PDB file of C-alpha atoms in Angstrom:
ATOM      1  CA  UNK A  93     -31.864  -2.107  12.170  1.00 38.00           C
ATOM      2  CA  UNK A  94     -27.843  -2.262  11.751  1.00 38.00           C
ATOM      3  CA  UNK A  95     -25.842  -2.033   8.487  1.00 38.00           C
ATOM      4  CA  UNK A  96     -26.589  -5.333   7.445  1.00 38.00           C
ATOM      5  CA  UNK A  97     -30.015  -6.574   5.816  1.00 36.00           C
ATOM      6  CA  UNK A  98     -30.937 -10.114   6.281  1.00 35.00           C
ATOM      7  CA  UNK A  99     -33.430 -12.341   4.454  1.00 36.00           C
ATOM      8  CA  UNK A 100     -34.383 -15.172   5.124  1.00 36.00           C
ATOM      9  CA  UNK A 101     -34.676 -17.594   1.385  1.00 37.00           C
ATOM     10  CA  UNK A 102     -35.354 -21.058   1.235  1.00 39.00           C
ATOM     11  CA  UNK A 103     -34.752 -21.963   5.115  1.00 40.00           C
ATOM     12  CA  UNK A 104     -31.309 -20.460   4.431  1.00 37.00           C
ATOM     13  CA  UNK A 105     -29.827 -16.763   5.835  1.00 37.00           C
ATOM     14  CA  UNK A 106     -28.029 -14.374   3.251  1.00 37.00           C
ATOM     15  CA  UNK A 107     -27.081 -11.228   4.255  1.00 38.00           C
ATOM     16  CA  UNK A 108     -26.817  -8.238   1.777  1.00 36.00           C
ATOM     17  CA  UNK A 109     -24.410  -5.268   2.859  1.00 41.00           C
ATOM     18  CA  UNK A 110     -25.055  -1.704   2.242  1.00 43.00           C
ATOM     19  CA  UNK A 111     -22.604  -0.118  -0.590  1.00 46.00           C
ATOM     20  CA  UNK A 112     -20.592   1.805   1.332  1.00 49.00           C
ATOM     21  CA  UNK A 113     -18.742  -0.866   3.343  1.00 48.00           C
ATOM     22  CA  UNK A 114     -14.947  -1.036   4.452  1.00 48.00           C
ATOM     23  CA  UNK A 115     -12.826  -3.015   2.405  1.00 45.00           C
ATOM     24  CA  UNK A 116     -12.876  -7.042   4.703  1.00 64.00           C
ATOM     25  CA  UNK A 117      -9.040  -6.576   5.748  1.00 74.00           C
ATOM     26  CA  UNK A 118      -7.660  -3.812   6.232  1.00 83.00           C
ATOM     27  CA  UNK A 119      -3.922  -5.334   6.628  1.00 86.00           C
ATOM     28  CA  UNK A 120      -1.357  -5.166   3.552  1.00 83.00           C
ATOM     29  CA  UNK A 121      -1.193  -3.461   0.403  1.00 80.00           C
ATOM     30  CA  UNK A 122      -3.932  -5.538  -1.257  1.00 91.00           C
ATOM     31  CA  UNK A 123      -6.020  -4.227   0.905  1.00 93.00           C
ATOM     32  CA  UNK A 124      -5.180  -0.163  -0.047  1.00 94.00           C
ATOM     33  CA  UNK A 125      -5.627  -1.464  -3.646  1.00 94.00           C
ATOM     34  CA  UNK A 126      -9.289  -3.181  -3.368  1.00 95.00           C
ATOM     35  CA  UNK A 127     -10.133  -0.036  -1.213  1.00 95.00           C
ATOM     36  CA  UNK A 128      -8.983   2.108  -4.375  1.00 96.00           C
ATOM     37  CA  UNK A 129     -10.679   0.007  -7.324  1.00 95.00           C
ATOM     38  CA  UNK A 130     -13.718  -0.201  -5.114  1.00 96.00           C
ATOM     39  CA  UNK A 131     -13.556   3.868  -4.228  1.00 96.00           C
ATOM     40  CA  UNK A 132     -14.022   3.074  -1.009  1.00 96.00           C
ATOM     41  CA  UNK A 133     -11.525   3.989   1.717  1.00 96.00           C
ATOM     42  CA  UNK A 134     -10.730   1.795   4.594  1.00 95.00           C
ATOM     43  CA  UNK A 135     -13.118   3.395   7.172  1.00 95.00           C
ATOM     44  CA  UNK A 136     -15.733   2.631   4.754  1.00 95.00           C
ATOM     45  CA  UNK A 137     -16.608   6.584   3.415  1.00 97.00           C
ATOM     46  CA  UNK A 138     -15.973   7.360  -0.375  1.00 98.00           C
ATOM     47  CA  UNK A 139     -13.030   8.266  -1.782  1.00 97.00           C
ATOM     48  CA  UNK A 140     -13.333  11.506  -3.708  1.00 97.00           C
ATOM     49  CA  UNK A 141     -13.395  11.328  -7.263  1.00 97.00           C
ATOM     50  CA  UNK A 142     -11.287  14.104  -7.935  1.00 98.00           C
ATOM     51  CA  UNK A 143      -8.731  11.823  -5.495  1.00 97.00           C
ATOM     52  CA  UNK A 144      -9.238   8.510  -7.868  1.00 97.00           C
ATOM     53  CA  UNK A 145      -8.938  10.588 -11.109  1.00 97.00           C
ATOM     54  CA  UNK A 146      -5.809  11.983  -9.686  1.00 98.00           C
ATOM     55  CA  UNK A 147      -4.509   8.329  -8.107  1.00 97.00           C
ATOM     56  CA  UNK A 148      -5.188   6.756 -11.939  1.00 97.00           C
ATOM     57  CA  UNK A 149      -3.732   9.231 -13.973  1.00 97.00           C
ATOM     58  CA  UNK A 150      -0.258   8.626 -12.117  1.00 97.00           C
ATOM     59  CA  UNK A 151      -0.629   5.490 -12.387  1.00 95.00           C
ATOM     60  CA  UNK A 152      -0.792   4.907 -15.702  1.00 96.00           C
ATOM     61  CA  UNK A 153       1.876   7.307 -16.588  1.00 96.00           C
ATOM     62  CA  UNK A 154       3.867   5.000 -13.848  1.00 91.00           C
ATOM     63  CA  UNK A 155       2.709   1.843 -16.197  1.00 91.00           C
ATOM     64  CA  UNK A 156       4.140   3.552 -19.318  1.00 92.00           C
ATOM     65  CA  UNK A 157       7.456   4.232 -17.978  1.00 90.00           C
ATOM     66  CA  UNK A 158      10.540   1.888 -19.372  1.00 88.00           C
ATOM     67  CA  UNK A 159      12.057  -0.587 -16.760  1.00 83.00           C
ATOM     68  CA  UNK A 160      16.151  -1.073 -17.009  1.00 81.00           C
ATOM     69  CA  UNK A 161      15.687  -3.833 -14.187  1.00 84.00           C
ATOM     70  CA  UNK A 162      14.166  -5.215 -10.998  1.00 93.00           C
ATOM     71  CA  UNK A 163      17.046  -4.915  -8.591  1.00 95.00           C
ATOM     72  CA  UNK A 164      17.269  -1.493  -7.986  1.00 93.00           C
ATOM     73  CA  UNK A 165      13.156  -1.306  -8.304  1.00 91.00           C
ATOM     74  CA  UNK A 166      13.471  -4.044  -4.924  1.00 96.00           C
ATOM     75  CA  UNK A 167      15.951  -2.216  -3.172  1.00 97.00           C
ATOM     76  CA  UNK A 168      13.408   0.968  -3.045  1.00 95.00           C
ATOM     77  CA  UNK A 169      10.809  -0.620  -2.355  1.00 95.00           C
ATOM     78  CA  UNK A 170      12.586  -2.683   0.674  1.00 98.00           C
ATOM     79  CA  UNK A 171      14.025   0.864   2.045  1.00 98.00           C
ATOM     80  CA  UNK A 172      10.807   2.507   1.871  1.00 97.00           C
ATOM     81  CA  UNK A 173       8.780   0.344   3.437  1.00 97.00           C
ATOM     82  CA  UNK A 174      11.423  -1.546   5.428  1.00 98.00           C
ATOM     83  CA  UNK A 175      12.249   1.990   7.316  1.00 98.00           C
ATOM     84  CA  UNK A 176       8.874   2.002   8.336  1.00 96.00           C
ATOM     85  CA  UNK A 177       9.352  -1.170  10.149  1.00 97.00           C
ATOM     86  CA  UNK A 178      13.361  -1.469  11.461  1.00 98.00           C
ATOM     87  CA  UNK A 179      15.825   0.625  12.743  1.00 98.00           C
ATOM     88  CA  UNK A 180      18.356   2.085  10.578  1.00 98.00           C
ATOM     89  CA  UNK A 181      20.921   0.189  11.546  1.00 98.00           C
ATOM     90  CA  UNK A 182      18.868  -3.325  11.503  1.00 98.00           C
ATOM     91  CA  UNK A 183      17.845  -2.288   7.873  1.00 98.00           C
ATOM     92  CA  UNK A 184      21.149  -1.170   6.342  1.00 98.00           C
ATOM     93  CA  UNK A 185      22.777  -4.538   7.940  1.00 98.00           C
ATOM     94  CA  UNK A 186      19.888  -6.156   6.156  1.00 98.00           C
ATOM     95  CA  UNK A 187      20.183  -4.552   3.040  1.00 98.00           C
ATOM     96  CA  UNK A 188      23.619  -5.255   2.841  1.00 98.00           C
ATOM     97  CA  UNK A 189      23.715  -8.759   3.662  1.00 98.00           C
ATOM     98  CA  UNK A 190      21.474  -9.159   0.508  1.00 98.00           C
ATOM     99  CA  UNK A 191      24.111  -8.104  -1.791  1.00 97.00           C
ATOM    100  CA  UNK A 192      22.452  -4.575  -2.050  1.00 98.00           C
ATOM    101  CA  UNK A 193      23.866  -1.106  -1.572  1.00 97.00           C
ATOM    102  CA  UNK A 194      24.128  -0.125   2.241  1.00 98.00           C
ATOM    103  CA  UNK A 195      21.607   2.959   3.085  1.00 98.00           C
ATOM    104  CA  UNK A 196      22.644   6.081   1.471  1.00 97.00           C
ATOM    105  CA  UNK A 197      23.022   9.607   3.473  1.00 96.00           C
ATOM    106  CA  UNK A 198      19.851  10.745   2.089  1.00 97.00           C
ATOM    107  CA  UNK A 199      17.702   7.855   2.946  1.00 97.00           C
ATOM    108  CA  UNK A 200      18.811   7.792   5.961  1.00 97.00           C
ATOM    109  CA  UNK A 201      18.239  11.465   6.147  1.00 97.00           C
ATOM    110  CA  UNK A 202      14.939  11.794   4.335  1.00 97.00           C
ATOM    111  CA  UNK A 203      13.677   8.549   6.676  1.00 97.00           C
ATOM    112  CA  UNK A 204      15.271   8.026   9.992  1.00 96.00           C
ATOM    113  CA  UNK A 205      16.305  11.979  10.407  1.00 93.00           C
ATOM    114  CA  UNK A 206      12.788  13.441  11.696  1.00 64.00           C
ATOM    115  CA  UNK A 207      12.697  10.150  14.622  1.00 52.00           C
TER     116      UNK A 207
END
């Protein structure tokens, strides 16, 4: 028998799954976040609880902390993650053609040095 149960009710199939199943996509940071809420990881095994106590207790002191403004909150977040993406060069031409601050030596360092 495979991972899935089926019954068969009323001349119509449902399925049941078992609990330990994979998050359905596995793409985009919604999908890290239902993985976490559900204490499931991605590949379908459990996520430690000592991990999730850890994960939530940052968190919340992260939801306590006072905001000045969104700008500077956006241009982390695109560097970050952008730099994962683009070059250096196609980010910071990006970034600045956005009205944001070009990349700064230590982004630059701390993301592009190592490749």
């Amino acid at each position: 028998m495979n991972s899935l149960n089926s019954m068969q009710l009323n001349g119509s199939l449902t399925m049941s799954a078992e609990t330990n199943t994979a998050p359905e996509s596995k793409t985009g940071a919604d999908a890290v976040d239902r993985a976490i809420a559900e204490g499931i990881d991605l590949d379908g095994s459990p996520i430690p609880p000592a991990k999730l106590k850890l994960y939530h207790q940052v968190m919340a002191l992260e939801g306590n902390r006072q905001r000045s403004g969104v700008s500077n909150t956006m241009r982390s977040r695109i560097v970050r993650i952008g730099a994962k993406h683009l070059p250096q060069e196609e980010l910071d031409r990006q970034l600045v053609e956005a009205d944001f601050a070009p990349l700064k030596e230590k982004e630059i360092a701390f993301y592009y040095g190592g490749k």
